[in-house]
JSON list of C-alpha atoms in Angstrom, two decimals:
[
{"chain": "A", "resi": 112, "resn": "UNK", "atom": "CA", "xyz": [0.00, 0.00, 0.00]},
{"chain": "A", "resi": 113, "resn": "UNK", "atom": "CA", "xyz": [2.93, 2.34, 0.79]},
{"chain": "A", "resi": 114, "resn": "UNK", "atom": "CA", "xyz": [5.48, 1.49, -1.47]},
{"chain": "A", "resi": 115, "resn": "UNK", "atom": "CA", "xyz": [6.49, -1.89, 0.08]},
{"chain": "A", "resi": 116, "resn": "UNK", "atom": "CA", "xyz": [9.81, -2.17, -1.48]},
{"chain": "A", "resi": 117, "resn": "UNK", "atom": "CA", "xyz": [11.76, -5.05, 0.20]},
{"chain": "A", "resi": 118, "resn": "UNK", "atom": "CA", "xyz": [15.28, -5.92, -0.90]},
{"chain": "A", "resi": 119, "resn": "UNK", "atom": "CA", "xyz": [16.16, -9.57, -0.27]},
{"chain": "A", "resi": 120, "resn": "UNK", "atom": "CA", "xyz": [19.85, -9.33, -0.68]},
{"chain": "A", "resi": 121, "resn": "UNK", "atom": "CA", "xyz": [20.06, -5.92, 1.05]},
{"chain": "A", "resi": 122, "resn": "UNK", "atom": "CA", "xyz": [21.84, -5.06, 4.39]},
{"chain": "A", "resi": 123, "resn": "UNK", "atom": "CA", "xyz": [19.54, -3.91, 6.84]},
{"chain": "A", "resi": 124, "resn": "UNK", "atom": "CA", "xyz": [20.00, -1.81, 10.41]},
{"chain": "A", "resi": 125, "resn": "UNK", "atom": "CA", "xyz": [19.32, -5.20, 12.89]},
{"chain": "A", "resi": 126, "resn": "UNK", "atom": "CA", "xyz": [22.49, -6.40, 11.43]},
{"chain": "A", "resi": 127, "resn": "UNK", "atom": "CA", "xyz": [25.03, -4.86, 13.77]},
{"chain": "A", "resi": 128, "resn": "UNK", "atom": "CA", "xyz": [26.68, -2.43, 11.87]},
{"chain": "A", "resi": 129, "resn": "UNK", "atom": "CA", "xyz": [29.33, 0.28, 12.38]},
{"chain": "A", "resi": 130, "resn": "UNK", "atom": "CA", "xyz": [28.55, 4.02, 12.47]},
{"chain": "A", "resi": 131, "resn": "UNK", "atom": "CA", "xyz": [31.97, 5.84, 10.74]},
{"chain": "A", "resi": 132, "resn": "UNK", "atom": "CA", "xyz": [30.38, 9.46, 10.87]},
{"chain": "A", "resi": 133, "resn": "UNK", "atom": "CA", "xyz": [27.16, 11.43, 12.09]},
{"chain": "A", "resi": 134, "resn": "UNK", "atom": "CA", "xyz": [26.49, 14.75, 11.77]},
{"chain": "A", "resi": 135, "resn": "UNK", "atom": "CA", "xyz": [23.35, 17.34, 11.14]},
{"chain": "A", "resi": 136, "resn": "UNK", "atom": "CA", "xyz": [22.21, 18.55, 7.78]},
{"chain": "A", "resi": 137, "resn": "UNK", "atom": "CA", "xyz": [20.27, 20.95, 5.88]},
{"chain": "A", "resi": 138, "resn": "UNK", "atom": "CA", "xyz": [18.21, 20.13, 3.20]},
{"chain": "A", "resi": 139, "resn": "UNK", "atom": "CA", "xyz": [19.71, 21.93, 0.82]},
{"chain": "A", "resi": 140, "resn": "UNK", "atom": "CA", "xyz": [22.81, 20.30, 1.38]},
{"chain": "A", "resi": 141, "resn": "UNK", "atom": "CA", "xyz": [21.58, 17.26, -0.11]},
{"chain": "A", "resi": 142, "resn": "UNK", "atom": "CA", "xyz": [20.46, 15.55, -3.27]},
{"chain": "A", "resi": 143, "resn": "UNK", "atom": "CA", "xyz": [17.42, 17.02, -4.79]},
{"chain": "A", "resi": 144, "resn": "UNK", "atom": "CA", "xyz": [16.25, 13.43, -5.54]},
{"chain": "A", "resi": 145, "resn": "UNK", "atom": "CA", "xyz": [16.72, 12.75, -1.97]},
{"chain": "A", "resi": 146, "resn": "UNK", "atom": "CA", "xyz": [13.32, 12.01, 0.28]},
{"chain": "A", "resi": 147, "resn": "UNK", "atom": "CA", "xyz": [14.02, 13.70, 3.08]},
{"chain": "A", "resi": 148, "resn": "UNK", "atom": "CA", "xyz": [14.66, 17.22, 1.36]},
{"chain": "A", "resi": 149, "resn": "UNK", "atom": "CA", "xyz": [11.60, 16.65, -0.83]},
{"chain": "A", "resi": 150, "resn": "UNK", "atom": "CA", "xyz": [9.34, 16.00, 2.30]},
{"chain": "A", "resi": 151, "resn": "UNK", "atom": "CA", "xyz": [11.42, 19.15, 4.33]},
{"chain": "A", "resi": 152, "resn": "UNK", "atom": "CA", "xyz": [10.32, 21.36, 1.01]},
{"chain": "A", "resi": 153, "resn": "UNK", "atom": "CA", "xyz": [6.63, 19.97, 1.45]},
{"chain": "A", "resi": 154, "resn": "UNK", "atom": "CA", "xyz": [6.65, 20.53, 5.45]},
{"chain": "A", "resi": 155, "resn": "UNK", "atom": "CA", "xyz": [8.39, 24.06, 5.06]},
{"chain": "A", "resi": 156, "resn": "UNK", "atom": "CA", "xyz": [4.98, 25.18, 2.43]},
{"chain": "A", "resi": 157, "resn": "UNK", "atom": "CA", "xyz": [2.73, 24.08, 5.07]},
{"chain": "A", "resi": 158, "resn": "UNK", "atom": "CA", "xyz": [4.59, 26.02, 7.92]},
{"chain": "A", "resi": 159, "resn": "UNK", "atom": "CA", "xyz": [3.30, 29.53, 8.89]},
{"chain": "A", "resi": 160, "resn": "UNK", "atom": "CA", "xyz": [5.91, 30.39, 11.57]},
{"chain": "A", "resi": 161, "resn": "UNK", "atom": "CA", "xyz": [5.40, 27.47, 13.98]},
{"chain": "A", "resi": 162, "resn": "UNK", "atom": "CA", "xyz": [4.47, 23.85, 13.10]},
{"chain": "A", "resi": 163, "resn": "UNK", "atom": "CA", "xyz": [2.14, 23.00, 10.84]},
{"chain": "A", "resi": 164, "resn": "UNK", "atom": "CA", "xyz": [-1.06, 21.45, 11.89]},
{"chain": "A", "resi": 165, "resn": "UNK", "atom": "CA", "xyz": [-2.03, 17.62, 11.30]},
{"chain": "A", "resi": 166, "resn": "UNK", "atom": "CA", "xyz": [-4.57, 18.60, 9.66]},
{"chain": "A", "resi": 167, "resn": "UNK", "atom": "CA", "xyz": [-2.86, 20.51, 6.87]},
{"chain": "A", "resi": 168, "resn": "UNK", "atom": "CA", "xyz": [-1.23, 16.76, 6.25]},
{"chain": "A", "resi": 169, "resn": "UNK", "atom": "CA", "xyz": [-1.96, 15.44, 2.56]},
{"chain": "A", "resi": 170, "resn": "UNK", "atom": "CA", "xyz": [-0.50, 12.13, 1.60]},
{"chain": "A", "resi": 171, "resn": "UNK", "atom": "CA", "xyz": [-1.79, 12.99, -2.06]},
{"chain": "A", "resi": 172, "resn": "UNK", "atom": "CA", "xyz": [0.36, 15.94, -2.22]},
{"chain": "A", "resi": 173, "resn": "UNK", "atom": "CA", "xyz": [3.76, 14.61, -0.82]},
{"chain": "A", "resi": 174, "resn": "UNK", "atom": "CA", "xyz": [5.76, 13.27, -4.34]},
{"chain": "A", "resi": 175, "resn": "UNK", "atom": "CA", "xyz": [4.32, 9.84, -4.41]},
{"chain": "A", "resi": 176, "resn": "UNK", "atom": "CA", "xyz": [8.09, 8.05, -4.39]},
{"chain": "A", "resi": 177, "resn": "UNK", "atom": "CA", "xyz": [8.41, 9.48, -0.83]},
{"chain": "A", "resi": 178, "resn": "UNK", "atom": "CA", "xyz": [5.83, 8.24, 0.63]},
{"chain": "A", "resi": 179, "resn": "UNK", "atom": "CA", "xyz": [7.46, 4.61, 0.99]},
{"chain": "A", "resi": 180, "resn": "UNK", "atom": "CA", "xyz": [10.16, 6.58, 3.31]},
{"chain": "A", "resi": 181, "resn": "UNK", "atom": "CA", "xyz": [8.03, 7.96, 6.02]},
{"chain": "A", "resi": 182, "resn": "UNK", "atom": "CA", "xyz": [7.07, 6.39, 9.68]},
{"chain": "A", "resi": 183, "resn": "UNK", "atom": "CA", "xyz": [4.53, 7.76, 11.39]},
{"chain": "A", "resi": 184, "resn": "UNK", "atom": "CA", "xyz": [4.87, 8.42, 15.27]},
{"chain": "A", "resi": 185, "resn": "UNK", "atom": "CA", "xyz": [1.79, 9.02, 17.40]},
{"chain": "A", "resi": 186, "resn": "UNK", "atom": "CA", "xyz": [3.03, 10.78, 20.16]},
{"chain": "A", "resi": 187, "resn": "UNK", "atom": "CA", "xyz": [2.35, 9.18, 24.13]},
{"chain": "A", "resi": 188, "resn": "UNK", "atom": "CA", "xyz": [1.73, 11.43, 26.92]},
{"chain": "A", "resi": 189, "resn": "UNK", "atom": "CA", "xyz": [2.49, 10.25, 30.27]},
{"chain": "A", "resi": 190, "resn": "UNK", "atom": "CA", "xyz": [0.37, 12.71, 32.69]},
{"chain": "A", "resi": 191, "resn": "UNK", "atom": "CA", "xyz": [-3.16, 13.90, 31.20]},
{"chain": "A", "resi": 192, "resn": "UNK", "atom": "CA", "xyz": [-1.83, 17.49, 31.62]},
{"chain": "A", "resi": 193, "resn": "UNK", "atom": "CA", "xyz": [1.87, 17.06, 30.60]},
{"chain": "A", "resi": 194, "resn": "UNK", "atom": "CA", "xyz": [3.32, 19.53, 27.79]},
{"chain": "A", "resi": 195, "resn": "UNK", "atom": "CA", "xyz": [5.21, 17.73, 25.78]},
{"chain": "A", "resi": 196, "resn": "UNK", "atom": "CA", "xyz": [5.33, 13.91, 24.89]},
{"chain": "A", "resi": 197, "resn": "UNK", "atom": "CA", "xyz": [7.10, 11.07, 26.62]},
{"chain": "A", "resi": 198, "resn": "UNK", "atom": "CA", "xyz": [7.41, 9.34, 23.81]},
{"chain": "A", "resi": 199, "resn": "UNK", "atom": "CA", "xyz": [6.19, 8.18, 20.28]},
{"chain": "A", "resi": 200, "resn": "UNK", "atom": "CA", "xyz": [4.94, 4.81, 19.02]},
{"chain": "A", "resi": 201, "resn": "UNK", "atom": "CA", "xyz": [5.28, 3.56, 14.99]},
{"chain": "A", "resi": 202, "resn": "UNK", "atom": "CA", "xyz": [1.60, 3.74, 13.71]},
{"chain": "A", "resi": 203, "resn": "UNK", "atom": "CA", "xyz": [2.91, 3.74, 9.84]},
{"chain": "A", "resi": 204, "resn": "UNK", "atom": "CA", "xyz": [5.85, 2.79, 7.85]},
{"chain": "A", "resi": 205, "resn": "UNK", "atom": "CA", "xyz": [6.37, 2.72, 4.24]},
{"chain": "A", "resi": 206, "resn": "UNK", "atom": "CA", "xyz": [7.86, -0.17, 2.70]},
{"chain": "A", "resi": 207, "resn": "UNK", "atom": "CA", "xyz": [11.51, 1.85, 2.14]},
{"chain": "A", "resi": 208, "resn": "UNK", "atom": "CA", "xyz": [11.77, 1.83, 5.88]},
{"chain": "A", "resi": 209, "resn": "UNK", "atom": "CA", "xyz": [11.34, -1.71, 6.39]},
{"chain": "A", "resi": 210, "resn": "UNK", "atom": "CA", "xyz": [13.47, -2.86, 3.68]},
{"chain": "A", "resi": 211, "resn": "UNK", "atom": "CA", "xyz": [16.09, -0.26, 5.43]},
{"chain": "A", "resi": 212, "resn": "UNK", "atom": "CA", "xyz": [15.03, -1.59, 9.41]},
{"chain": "A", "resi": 213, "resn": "UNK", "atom": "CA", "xyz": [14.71, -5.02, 8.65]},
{"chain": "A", "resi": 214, "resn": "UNK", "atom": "CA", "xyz": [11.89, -5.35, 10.50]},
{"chain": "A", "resi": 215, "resn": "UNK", "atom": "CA", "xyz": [8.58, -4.17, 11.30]},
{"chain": "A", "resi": 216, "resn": "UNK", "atom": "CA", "xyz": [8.31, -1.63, 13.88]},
{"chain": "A", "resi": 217, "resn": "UNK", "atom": "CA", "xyz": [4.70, -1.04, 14.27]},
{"chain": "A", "resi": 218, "resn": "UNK", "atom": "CA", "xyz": [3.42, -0.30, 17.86]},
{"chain": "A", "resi": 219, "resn": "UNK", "atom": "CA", "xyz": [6.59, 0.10, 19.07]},
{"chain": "A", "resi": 220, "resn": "UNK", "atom": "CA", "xyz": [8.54, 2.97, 20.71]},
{"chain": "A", "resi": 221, "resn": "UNK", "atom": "CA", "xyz": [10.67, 5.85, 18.17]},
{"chain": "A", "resi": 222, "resn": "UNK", "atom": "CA", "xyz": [13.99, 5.23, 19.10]},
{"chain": "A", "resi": 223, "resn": "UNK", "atom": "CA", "xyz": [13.66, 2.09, 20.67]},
{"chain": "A", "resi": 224, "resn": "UNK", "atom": "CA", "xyz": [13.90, -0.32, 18.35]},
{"chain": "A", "resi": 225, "resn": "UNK", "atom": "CA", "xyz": [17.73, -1.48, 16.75]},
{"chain": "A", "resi": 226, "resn": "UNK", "atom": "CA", "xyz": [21.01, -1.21, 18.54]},
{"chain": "A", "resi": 227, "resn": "UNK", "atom": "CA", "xyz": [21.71, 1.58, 21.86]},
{"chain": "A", "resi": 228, "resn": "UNK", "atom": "CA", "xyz": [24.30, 3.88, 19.27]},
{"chain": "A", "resi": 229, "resn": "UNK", "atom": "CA", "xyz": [22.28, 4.24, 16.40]},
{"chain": "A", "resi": 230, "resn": "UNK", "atom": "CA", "xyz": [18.66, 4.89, 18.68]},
{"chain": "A", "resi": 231, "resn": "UNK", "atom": "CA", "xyz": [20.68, 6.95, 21.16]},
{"chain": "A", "resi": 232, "resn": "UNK", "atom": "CA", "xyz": [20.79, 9.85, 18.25]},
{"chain": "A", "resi": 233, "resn": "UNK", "atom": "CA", "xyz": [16.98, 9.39, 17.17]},
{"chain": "A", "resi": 234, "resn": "UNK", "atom": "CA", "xyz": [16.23, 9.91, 20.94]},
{"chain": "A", "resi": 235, "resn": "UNK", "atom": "CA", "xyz": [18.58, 12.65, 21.10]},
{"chain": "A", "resi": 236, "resn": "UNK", "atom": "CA", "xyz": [16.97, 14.31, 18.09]},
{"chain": "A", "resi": 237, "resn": "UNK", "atom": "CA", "xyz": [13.24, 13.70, 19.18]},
{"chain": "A", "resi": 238, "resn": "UNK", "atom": "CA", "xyz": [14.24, 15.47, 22.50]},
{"chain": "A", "resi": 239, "resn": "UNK", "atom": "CA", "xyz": [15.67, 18.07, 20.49]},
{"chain": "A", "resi": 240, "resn": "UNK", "atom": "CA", "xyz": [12.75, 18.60, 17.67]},
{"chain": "A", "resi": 241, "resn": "UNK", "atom": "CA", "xyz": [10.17, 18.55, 20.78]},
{"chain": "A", "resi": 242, "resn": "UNK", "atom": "CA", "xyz": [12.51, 20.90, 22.51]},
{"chain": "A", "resi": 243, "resn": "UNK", "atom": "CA", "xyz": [12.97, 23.41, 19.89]},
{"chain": "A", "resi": 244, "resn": "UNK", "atom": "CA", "xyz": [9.30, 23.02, 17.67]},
{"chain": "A", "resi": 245, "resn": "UNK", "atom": "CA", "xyz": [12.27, 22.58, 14.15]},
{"chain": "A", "resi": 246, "resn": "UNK", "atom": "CA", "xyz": [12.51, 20.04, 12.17]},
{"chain": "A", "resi": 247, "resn": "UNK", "atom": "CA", "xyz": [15.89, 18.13, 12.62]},
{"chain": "A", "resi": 248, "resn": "UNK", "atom": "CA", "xyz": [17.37, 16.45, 9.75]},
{"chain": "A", "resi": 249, "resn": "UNK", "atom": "CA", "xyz": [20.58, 14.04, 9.92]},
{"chain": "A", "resi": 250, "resn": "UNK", "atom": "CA", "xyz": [23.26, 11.79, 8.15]},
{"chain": "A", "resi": 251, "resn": "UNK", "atom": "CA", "xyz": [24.95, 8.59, 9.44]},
{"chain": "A", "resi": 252, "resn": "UNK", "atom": "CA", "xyz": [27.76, 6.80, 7.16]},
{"chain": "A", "resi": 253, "resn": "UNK", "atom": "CA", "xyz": [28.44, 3.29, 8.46]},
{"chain": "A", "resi": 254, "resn": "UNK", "atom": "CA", "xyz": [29.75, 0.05, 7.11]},
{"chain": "A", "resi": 255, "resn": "UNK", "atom": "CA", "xyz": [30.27, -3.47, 7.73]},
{"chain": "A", "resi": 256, "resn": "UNK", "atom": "CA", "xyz": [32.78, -5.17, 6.37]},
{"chain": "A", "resi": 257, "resn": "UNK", "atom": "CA", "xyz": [31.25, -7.75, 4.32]},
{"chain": "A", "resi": 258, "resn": "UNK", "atom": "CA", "xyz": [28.58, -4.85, 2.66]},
{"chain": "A", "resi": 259, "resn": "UNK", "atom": "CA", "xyz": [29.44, -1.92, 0.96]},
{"chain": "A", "resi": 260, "resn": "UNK", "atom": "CA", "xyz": [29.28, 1.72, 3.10]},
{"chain": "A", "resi": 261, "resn": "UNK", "atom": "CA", "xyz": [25.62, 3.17, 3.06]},
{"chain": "A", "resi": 262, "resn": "UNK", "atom": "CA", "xyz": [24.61, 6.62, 3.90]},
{"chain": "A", "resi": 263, "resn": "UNK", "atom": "CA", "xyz": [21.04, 7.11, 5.65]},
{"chain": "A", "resi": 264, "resn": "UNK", "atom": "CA", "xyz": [19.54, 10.61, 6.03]},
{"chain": "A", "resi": 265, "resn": "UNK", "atom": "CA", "xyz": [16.71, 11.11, 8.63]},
{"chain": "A", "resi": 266, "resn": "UNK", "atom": "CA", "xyz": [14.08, 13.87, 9.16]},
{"chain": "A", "resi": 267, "resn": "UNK", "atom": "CA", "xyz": [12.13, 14.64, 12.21]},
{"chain": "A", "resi": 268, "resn": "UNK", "atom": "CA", "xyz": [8.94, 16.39, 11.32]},
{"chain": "A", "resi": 269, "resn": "UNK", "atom": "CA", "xyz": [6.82, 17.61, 14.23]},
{"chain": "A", "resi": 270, "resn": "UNK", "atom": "CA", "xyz": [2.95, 18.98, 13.28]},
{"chain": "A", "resi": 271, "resn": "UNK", "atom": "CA", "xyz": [1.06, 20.29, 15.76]},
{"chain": "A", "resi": 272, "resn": "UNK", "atom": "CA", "xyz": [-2.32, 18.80, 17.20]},
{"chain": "A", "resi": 273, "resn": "UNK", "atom": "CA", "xyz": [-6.32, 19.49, 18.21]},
{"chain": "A", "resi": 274, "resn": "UNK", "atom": "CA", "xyz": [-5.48, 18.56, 21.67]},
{"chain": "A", "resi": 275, "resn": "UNK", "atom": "CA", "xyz": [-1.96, 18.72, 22.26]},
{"chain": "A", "resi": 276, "resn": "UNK", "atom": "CA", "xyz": [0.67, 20.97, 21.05]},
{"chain": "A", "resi": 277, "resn": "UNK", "atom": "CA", "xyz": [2.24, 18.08, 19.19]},
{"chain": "A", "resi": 278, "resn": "UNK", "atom": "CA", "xyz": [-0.24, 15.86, 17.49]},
{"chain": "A", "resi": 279, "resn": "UNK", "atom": "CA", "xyz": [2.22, 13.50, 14.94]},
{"chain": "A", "resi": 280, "resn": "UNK", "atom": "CA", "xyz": [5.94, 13.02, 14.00]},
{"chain": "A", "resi": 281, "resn": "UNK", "atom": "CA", "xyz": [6.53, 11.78, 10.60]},
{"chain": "A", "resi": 282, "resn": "UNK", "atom": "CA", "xyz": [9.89, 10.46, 10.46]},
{"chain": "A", "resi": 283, "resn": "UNK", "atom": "CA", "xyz": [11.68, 10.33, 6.61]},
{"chain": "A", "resi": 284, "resn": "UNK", "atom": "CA", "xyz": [14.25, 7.79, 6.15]},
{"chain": "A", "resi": 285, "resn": "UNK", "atom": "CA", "xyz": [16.54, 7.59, 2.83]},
{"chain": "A", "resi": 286, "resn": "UNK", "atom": "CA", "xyz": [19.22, 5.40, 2.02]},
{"chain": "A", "resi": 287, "resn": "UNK", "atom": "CA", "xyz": [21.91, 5.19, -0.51]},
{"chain": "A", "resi": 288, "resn": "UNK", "atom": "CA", "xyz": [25.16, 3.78, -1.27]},
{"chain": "A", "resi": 289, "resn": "UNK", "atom": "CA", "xyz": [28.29, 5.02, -1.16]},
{"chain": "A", "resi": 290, "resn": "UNK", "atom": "CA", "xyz": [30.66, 2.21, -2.49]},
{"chain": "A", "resi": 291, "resn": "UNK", "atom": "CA", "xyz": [30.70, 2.01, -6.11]},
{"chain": "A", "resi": 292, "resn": "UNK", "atom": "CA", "xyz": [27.94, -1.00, -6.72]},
{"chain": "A", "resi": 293, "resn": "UNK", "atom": "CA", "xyz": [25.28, -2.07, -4.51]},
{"chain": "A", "resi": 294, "resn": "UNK", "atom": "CA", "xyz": [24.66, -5.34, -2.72]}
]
């Protein structure tokens, strides 16, 4: 339904791999082809000076090749009257992301789900997005030895709810490869 594009003989996150760099990026810094700055151009034309609303949201209008890199994140609130979310929980993910995970992550916790270094900077940057009401965007290069380097780029897109200040996070995920041939 969302893109479902599973790659049998490609490396995926649950497979222990190495991080060799991480570091925060601007959209314009990378590819125009690339998911997460087509999805940061769509989220910046709904913004009026704070986040956009959920309601503003229209799968129909993000390019239709992105769509199988987004997760959706309902945020969880611990205390009825709390600001801000504890948490978010997978409600969504295109098929891009679970070729890229390796797994299914629905129902469970954003930032929860592979290996303590690579979640440790989702959690980081979900703090930070909630934090700061911006959307964060980010690079990690890592390898394993037996599978040539990738590069994945994530955005954190906060909109704003009915209820609650923050009513989703749509997470974009993009990978590519940075050795000469793929897998």
């Amino acid at each position: 339904m969302y893109g479902l594009q599973l790659e049998a003989s490609s490396p995926d996150l649950t497979e222990g791999w190495a991080r060799a760099a991480y570091g925060r990026v601007s959209a314009d810094t990378l590819d125009p082809d690339n998911p997460v700055r087509q999805f940061d151009r769509y989220y910046r034309s709904l913004a009026g000076g704070g986040l956009p609303r959920w309601d503003q949201f229209d799968i129909c209008a993000v390019p239709s090749h992105v769509v199988a890199h987004i997760a959706l994140g309902q945020p969880a609130y611990e205390a009825d009257d709390a600001p801000t979310p504890d948490h978010f929980v997978y409600t969504l993910q295109g098929g891009a992301v679970r070729a890229l995970l390796g797994t299914s992550v629905i129902g469970q916790k954003v930032g929860h789900v592979l290996q303590y270094n690579i979640t440790y900077t989702l959690r980081a940057e979900i703090a930070e997005a909630v934090d700061s009401g911006r959307a964060i965007l980010s690079r990690s290069d890592i390898a394993k030895g037996d599978w040539p380097a990738i590069q994945i780029t994530r955005g954190l897109f906060l909109f704003s709810g009915v209820e609650r200040p923050i009513g989703k996070l749509v997470l974009v995920l993009n990978k590519r490869y940075t050795a000469d041939s793929a897998p």
